[in-house]
Short mmCIF file of C-alpha atoms and ligand atoms in Angstrom, two decimals:
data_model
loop_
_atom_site.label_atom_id
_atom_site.label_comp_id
_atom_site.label_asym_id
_atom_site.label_seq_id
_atom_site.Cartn_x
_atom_site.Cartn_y
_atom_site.Cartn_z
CA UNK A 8 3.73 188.34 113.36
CA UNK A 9 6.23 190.94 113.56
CA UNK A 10 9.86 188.81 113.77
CA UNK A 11 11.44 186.68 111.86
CA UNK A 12 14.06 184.54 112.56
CA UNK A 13 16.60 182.90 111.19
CA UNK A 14 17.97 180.10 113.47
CA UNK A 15 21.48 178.34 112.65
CA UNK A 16 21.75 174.62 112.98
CA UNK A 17 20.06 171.46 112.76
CA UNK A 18 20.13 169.39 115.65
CA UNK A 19 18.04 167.97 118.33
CA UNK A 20 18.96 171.31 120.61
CA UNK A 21 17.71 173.80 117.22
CA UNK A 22 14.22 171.54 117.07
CA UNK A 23 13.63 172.06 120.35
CA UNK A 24 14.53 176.12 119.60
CA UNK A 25 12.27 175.72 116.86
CA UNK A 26 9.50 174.48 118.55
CA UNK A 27 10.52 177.29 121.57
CA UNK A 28 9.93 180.21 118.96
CA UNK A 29 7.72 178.83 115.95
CA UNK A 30 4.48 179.78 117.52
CA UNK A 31 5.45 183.50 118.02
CA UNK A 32 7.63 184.30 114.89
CA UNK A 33 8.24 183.42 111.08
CA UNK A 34 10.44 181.12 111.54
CA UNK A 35 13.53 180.02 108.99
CA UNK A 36 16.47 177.76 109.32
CA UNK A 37 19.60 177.19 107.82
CA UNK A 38 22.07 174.26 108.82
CA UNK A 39 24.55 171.23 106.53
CA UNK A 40 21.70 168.73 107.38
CA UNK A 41 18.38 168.61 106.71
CA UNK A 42 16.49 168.09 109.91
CA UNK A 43 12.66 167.26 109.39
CA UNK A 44 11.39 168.31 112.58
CA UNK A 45 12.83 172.14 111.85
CA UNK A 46 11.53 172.10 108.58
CA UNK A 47 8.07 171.31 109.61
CA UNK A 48 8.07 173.91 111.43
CA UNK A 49 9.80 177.06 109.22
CA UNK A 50 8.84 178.78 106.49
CA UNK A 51 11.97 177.69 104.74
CA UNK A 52 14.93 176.29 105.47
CA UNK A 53 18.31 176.27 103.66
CA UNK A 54 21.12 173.88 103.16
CA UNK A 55 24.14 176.23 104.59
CA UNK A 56 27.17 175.13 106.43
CA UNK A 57 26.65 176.30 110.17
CA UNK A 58 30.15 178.03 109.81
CA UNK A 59 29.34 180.18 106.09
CA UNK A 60 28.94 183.21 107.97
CA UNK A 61 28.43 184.95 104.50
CA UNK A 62 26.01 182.41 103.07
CA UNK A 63 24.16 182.82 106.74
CA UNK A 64 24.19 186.50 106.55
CA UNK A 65 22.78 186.59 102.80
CA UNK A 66 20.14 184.10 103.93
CA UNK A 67 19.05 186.25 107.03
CA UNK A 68 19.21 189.28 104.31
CA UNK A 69 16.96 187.84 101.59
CA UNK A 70 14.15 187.13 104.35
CA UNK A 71 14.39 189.93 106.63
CA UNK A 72 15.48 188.92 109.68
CA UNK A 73 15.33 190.83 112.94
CA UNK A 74 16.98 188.27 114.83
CA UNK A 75 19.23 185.34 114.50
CA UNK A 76 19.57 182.03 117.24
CA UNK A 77 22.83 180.33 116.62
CA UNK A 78 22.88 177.14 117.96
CA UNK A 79 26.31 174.68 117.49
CA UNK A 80 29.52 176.10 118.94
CA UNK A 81 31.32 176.01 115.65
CA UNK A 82 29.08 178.81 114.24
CA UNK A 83 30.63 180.65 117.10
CA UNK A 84 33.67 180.14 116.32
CA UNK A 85 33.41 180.98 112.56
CA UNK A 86 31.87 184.08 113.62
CA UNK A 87 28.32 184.39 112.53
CA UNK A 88 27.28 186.12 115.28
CA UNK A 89 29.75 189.41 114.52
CA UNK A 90 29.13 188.89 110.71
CA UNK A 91 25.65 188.88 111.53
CA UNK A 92 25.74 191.70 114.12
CA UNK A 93 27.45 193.52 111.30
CA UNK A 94 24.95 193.41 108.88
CA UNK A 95 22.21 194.62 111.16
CA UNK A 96 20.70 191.56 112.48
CA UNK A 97 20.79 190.80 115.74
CA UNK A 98 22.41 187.41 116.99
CA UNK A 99 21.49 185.76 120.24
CA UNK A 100 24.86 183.99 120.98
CA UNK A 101 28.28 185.87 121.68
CA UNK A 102 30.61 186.78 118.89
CA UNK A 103 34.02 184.75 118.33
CA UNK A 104 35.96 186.52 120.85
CA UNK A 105 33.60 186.05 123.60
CA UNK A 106 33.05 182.47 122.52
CA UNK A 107 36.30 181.65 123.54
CA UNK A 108 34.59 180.92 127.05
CA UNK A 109 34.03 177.86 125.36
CA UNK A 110 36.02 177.52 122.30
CA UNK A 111 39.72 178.04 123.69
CA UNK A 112 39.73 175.70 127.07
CA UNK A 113 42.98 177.35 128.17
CA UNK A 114 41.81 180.86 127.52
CA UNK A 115 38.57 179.86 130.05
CA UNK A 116 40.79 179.06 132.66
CA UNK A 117 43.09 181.97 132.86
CA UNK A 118 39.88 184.26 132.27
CA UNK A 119 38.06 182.79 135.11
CA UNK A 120 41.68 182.91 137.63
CA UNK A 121 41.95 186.10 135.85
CA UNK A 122 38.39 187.55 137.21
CA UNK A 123 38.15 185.51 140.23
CA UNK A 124 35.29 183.58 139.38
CA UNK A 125 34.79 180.87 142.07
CA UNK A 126 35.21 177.44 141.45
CA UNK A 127 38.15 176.95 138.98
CA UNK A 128 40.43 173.46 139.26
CA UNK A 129 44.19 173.83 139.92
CA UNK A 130 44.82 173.88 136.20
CA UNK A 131 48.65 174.34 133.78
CA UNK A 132 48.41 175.03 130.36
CA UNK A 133 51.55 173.35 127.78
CA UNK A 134 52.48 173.96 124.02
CA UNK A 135 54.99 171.24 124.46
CA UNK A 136 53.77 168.13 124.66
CA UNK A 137 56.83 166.65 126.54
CA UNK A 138 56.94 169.12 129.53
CA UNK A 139 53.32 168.29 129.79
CA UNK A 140 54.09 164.69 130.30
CA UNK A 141 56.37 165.51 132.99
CA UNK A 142 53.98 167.58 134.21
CA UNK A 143 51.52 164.41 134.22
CA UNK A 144 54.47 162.19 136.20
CA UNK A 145 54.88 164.88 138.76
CA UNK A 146 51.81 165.80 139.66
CA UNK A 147 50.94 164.33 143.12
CA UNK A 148 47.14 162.85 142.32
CA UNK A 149 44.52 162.35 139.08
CA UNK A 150 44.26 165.16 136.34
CA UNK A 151 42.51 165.71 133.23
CA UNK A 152 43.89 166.16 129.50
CA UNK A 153 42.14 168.84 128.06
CA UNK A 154 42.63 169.86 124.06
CA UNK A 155 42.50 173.85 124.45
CA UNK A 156 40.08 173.29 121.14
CA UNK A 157 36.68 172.12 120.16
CA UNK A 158 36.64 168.84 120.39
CA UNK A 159 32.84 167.73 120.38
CA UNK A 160 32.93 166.63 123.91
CA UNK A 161 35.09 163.71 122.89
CA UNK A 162 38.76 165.35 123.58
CA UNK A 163 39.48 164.79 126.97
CA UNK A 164 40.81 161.82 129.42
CA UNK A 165 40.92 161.55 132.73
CA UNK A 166 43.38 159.21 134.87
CA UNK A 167 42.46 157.01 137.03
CA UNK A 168 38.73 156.84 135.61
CA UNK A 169 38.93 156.22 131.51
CA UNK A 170 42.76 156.38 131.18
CA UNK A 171 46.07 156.10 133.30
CA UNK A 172 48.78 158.09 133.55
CA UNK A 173 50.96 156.29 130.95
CA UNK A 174 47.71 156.00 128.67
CA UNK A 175 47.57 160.11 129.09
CA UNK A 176 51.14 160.14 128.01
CA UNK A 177 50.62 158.13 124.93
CA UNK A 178 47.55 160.06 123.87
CA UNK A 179 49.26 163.29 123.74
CA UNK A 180 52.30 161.87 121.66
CA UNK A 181 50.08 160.30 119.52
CA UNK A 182 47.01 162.83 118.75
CA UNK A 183 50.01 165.75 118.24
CA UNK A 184 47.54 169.07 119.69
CA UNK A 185 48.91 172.41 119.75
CA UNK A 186 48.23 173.40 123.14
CA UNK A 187 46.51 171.33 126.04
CA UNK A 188 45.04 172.17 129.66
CA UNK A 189 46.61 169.74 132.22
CA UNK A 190 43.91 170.07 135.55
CA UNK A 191 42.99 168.56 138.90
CA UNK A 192 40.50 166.06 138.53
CA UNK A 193 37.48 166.78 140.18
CA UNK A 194 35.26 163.99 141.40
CA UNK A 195 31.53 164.02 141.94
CA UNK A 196 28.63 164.41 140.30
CA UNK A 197 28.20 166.37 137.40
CA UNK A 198 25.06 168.95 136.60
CA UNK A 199 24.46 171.85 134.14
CA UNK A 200 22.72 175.17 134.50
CA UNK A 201 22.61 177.17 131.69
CA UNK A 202 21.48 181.04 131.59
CA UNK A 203 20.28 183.93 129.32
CA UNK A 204 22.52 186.47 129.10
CA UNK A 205 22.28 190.46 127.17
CA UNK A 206 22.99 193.00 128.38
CA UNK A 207 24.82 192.56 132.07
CA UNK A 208 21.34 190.56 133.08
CA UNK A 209 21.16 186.81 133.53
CA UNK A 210 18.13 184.85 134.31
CA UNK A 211 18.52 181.15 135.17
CA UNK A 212 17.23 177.74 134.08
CA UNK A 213 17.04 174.55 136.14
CA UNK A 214 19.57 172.24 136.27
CA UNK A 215 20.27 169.30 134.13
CA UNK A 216 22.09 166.20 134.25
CA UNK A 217 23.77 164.76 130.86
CA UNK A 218 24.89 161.85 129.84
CA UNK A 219 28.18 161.62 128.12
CA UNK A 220 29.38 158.05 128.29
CA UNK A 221 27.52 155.52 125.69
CA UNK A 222 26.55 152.81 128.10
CA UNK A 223 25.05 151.61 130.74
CA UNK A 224 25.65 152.33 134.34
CA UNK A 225 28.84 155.06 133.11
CA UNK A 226 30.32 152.79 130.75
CA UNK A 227 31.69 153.17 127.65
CA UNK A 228 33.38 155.95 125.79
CA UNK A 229 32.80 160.08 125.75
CA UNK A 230 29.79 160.84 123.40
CA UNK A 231 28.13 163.98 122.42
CA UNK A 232 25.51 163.49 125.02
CA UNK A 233 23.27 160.59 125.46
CA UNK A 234 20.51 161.94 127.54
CA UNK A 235 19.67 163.99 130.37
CA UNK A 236 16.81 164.71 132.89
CA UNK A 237 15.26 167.45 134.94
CA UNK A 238 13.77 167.49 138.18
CA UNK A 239 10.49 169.43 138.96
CA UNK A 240 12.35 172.18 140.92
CA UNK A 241 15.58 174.24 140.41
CA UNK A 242 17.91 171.39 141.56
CA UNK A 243 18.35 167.78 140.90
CA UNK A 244 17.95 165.07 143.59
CA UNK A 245 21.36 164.73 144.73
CA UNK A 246 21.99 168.71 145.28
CA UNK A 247 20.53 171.20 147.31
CA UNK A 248 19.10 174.62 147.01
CA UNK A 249 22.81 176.17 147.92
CA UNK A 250 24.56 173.96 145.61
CA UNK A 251 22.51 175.30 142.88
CA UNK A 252 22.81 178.90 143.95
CA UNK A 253 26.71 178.17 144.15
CA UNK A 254 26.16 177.09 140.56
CA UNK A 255 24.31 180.31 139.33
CA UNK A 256 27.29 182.59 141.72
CA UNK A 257 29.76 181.10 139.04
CA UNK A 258 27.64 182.37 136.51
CA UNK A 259 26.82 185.46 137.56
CA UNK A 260 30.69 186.30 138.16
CA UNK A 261 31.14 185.15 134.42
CA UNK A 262 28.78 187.56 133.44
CA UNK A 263 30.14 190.44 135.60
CA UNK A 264 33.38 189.44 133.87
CA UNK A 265 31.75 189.61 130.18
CA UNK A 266 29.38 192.42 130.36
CA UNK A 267 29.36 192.49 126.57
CA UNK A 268 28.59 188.55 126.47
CA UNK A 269 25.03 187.82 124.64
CA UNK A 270 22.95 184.31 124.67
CA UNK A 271 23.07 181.14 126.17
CA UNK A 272 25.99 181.02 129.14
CA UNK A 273 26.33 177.40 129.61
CA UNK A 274 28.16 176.25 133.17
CA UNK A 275 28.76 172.36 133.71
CA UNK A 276 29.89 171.84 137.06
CA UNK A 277 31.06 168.96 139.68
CA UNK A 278 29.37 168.60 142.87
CA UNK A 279 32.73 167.69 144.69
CA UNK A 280 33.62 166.75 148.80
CA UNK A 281 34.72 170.75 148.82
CA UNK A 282 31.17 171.87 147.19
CA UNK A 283 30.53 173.37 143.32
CA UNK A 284 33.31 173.36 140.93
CA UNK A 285 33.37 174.42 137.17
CA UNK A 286 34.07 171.73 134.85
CA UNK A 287 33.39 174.26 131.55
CA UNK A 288 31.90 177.10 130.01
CA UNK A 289 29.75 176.53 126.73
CA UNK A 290 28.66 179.50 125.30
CA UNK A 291 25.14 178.17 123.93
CA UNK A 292 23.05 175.94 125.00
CA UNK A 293 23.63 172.27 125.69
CA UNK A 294 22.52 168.95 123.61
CA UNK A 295 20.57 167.30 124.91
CA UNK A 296 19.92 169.78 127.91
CA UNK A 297 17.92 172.38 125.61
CA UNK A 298 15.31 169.47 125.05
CA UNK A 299 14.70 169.13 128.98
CA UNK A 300 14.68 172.93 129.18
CA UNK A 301 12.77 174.84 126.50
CA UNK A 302 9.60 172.05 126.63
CA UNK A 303 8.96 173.28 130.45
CA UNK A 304 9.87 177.12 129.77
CA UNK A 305 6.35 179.01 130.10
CA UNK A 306 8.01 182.74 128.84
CA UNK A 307 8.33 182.64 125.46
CA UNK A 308 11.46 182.16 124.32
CA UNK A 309 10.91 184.66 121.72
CA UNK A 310 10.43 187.44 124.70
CA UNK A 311 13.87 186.57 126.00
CA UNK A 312 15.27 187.51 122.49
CA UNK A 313 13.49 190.87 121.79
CA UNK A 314 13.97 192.23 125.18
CA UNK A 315 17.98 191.15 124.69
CA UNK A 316 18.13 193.07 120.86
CA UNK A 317 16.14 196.14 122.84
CA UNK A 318 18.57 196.67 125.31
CA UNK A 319 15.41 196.00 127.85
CA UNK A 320 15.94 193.76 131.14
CA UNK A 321 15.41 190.23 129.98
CA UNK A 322 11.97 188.83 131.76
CA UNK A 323 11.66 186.67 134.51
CA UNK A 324 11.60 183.39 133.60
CA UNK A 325 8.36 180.93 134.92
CA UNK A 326 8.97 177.08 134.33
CA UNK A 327 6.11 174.87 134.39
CA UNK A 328 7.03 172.10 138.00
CA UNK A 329 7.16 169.17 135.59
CA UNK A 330 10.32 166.61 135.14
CA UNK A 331 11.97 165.55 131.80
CA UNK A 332 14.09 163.09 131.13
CA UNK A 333 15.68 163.22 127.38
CA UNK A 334 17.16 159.62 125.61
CA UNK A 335 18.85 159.89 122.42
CA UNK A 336 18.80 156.72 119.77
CA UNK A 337 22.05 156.50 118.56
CA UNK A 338 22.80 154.23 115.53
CA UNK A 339 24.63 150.48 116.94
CA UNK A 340 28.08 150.85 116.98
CA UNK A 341 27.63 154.77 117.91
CA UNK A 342 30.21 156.73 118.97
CA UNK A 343 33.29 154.24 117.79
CA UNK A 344 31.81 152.62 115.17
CA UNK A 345 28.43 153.74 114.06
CA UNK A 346 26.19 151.61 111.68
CA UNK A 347 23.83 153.94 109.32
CA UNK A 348 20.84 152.73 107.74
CA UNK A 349 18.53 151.79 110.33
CA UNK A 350 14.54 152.51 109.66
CA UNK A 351 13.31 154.93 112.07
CA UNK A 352 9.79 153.88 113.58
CA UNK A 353 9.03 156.52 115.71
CA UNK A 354 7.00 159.77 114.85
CA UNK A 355 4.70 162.42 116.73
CA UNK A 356 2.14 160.63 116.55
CA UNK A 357 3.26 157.32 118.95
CA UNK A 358 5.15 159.50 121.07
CA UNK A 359 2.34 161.17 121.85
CA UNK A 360 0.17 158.16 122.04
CA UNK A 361 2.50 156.41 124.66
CA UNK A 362 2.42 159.25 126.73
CA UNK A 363 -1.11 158.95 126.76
CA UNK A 364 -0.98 155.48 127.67
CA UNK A 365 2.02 155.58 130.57
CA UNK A 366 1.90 158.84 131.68
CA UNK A 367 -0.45 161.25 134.16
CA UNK A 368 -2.32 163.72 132.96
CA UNK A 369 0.75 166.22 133.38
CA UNK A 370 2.19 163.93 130.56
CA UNK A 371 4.08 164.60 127.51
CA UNK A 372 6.05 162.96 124.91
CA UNK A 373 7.89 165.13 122.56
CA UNK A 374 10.29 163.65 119.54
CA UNK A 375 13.04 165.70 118.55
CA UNK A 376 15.06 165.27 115.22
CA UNK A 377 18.86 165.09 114.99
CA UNK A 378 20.76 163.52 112.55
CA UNK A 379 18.38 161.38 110.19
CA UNK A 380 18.50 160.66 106.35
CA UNK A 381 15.21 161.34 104.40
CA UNK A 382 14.39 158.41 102.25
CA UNK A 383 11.22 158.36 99.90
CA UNK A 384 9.84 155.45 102.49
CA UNK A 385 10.83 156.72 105.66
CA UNK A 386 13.53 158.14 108.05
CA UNK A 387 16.71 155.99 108.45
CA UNK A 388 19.61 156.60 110.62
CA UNK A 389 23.25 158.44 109.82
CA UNK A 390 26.31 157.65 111.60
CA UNK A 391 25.41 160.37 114.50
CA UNK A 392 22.80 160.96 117.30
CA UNK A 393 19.34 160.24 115.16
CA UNK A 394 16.55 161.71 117.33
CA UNK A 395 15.38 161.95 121.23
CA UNK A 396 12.42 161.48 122.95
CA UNK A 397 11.86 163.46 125.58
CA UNK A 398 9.07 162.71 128.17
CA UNK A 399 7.46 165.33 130.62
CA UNK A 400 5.51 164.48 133.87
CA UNK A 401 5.41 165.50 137.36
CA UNK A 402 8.29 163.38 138.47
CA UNK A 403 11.43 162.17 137.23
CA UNK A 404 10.19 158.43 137.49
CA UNK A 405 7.09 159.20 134.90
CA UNK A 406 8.93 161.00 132.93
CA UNK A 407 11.69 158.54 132.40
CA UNK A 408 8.37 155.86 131.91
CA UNK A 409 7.28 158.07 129.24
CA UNK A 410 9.93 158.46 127.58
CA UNK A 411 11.06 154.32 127.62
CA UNK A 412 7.52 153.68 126.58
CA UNK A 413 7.57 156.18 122.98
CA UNK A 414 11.36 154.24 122.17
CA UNK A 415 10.29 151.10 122.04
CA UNK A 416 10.78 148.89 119.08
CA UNK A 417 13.94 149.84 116.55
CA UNK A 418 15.91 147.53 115.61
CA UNK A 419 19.92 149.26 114.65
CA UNK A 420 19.46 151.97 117.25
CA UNK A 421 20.65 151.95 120.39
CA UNK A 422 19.18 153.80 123.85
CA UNK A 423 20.61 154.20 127.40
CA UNK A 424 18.16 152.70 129.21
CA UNK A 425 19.48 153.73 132.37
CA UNK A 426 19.20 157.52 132.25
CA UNK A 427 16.49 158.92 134.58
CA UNK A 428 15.70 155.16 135.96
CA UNK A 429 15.23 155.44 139.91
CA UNK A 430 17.88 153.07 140.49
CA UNK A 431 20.07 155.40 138.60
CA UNK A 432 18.70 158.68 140.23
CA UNK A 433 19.87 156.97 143.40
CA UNK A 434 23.30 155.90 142.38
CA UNK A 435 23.72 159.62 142.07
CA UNK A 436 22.12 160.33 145.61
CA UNK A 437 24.20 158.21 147.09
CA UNK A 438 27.53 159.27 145.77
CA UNK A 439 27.22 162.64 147.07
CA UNK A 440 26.11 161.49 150.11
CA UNK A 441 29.18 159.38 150.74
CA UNK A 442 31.10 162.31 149.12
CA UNK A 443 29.81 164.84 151.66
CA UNK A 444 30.31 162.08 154.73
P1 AMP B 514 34.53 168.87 128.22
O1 AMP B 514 34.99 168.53 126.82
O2 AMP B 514 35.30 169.96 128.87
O3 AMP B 514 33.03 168.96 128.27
O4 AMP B 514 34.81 167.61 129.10
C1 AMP B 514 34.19 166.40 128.82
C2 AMP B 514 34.03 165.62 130.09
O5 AMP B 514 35.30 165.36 130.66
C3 AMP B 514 33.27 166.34 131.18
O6 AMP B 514 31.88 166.27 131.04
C4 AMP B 514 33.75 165.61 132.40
O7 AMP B 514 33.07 164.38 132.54
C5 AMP B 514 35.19 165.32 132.06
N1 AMP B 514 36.05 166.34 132.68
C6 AMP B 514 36.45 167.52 132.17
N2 AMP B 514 37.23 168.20 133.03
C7 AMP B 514 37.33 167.42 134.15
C8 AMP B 514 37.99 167.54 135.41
N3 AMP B 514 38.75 168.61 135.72
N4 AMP B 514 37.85 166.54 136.29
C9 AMP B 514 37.11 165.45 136.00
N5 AMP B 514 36.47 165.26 134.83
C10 AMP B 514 36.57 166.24 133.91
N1 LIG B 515 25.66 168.19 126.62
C1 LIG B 515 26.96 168.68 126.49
C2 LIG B 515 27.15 169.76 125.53
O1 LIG B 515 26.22 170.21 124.88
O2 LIG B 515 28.27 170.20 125.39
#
């Protein structure tokens, strides 16, 4: 084997990069936590902060690295992709500056008015936090209150879904942020397509649809992402063929924009009444969507990443026509008040044997690591996301069965059952229908 690579975090999203690039490489891995599923599969892996960029670049030095994957945002940010590129070894995912697609919410709208790129929400950025509650008692309709910085997904309210406009007020007195992006609110349904990106080329992945609130039916508080699902095509059932190519227009304009950008472009959009709008850049890829994306990717991952540090054009991709629906078990309590300490009863082994038993031949059942605490008897839960199952079959429906069937059991974790059910897959059809009436 002739690369090795060092990959940067410890997630759910870097297992399933792990498992995307293990077969083909040596393969090591640095992150704060110690995920089991990554370390299963490396040679070694280290106990680094994800934002050391000179503990990560000595690392990637003592084992010879020809490339690096970066995975969380706040590696971005810290710069471990320039402080890698510096030292000679190659980093799939865009340096700091460029990363401000993502990390710097304000800087992502001006940049995409800036360049034209379709789809961007009438949008006003403040530094003072009292003209921007004028701004929020003026403005004739819904908006929402966007932190310019990282936030984890858990920064922003909307009014008149999770907050009104008085509550908006109040949160921006209270929570004291330096700057903040006031913006229409777009309604619809939400959907992700994320992209490969070196070298001015982009090559497309089906869409996904996340998860963010923590309950049932929409309920609940932002999380980091409770689960997602894929479709056996391109699109998802409640968009079409052009919505989708809308999706990847907006993507391919960012890229005109960044010519210099390298790895994963990330674009969550809204399926509104007035067609595909951009709800953010992310400048890696998604958790949970990496989990529904890498397990049906047929071109190895690694030949993405050599053909971007060559300066070749990156390969077309080929996706196996399977579905996936992704569920995270959280810890009770999770996001507001998580509860650590719960046994963890899953493993490979009855994942794999309840896809056997509810699935088609087509079927899969593939566990994923996250945030879990090694104890001499077992795996017990942290205070974050603990692992996801992720099932694979030829239709949403079996997938999601899948999927249900390897969770089972558990007591002190929590699912959404919902995510990829029919009844919910239709909820979603029929909001866009009425949307588009
Ligand atoms: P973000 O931190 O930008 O990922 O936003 C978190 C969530 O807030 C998104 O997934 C949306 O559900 C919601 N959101 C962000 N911007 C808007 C918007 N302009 N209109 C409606 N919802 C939004
Ligand atoms: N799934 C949302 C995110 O990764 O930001």
């Amino acid at each position: 084997m002739s690369e090795t690579v060092l990959l940067v975090g410890g997630g759910g999203r870097e297992h399933a990069i792990a498992r995307a690039v293990a077969p083909d490489c040596d393969l090591y891995a640095c992150a704060s936590n110690r995920n089991p599923g990554i370390a299963d599969l490396a040679t070694e892996t280290r106990s680094i902060d994800e934002t050391d960029a000179d503990a990560i670049v000595d690392f990637a030095t003592d084992v010879d690295a020809t490339l690096a994957v970066i995975g969380p945002e706040s590696a971005l940010a810290a710069g471990v992709a320039d402080a890698l590129d510096s030292a000679g070894v190659y980093a799939f995912g865009p340096g700091a500056e460029a990363a401000r697609i993502e990390t710097d919410k304000a800087y992502q709208r001006r940049f995409m008015r800036d360049n034209g790129v379709p789809g961007c929400p009438d949008f006003e950025t403040f530094e003072d936090m009292e003209a921007a509650g004028e701004y929020i008692d003026d403005y004739d309709g819904d908006l929402a209150v966007k932190p310019a910085g990282l936030t984890g997904g858990k920064g922003v309210r909307v009014t008149g879904d999770q907050v009104t406009k008085a509550e908006a007020k109040a949160y921006l007195r209270d929570a004291d942020y330096d700057r903040v992006v006031l913006e229409e609110r777009l309604v619809g349904e939400e959907f992700t397509v994320q992209g490969f990106v070196a070298n001015g080329d982009l090559r497309v992945t089906p869409a996904v649809q996340d998860h963010k609130r923590a309950y049932e039916g929409d309920e609940g508080p932002n999380t980091g992402g409770m689960g997602s699902y894929s479709d056996s095509s391109p699109t998802l059932p409640f968009m079409d063929a052009d919505d989708y190519e809308a999706a990847v227009d907006v993507l391919r304009a960012t890229v005109d924009a960044l010519p210099d950008y390298k790895g994963v472009l990330y674009g969550q959009f809204m399926l509104t009444a007035d067609g595909v709008r951009v709800v953010e850049f992310n400048a890696r890829f998604g958790d949970p969507e990496a989990m529904n994306t890498l397990p049906v990717m047929e071109t190895p991952f690694l030949d993405v990443l050599v053909a971007a540090r060559e300066g070749n054009p990156l390969p077309d991709l080929e996706f196996s026509s399977r579905a996936t629906v992704c569920k995270y078990a959280v810890p009770a309590g999770y996001p507001a008040d998580p509860e650590a300490g719960a046994r963890i009863t899953v493993d490979e082994e009855s994942a794999a044997s309840a896809a056997a038993e509810h699935g088609t031949d087509a079927g899969e059942a593939l566990l994923f690591y996250a945030s879990v605490d090694a104890q001499a008897d077992g795996l017990y839960t942290t205070t974050s996301r603990a692992f996801a199952v992720v099932g694979v079959d030829g239709t949403i429906t079996d997938a999601e069965t899948i999927a249900d069937a390897a969770l089972s059991g558990g007591d002190g974790l929590r699912v959404r059952e919902d995510i990829g059910k029919p009844s919910l897959v239709q909820r979603r059809i029929d909001h866009v229908e009425r949307l588009r009436e």
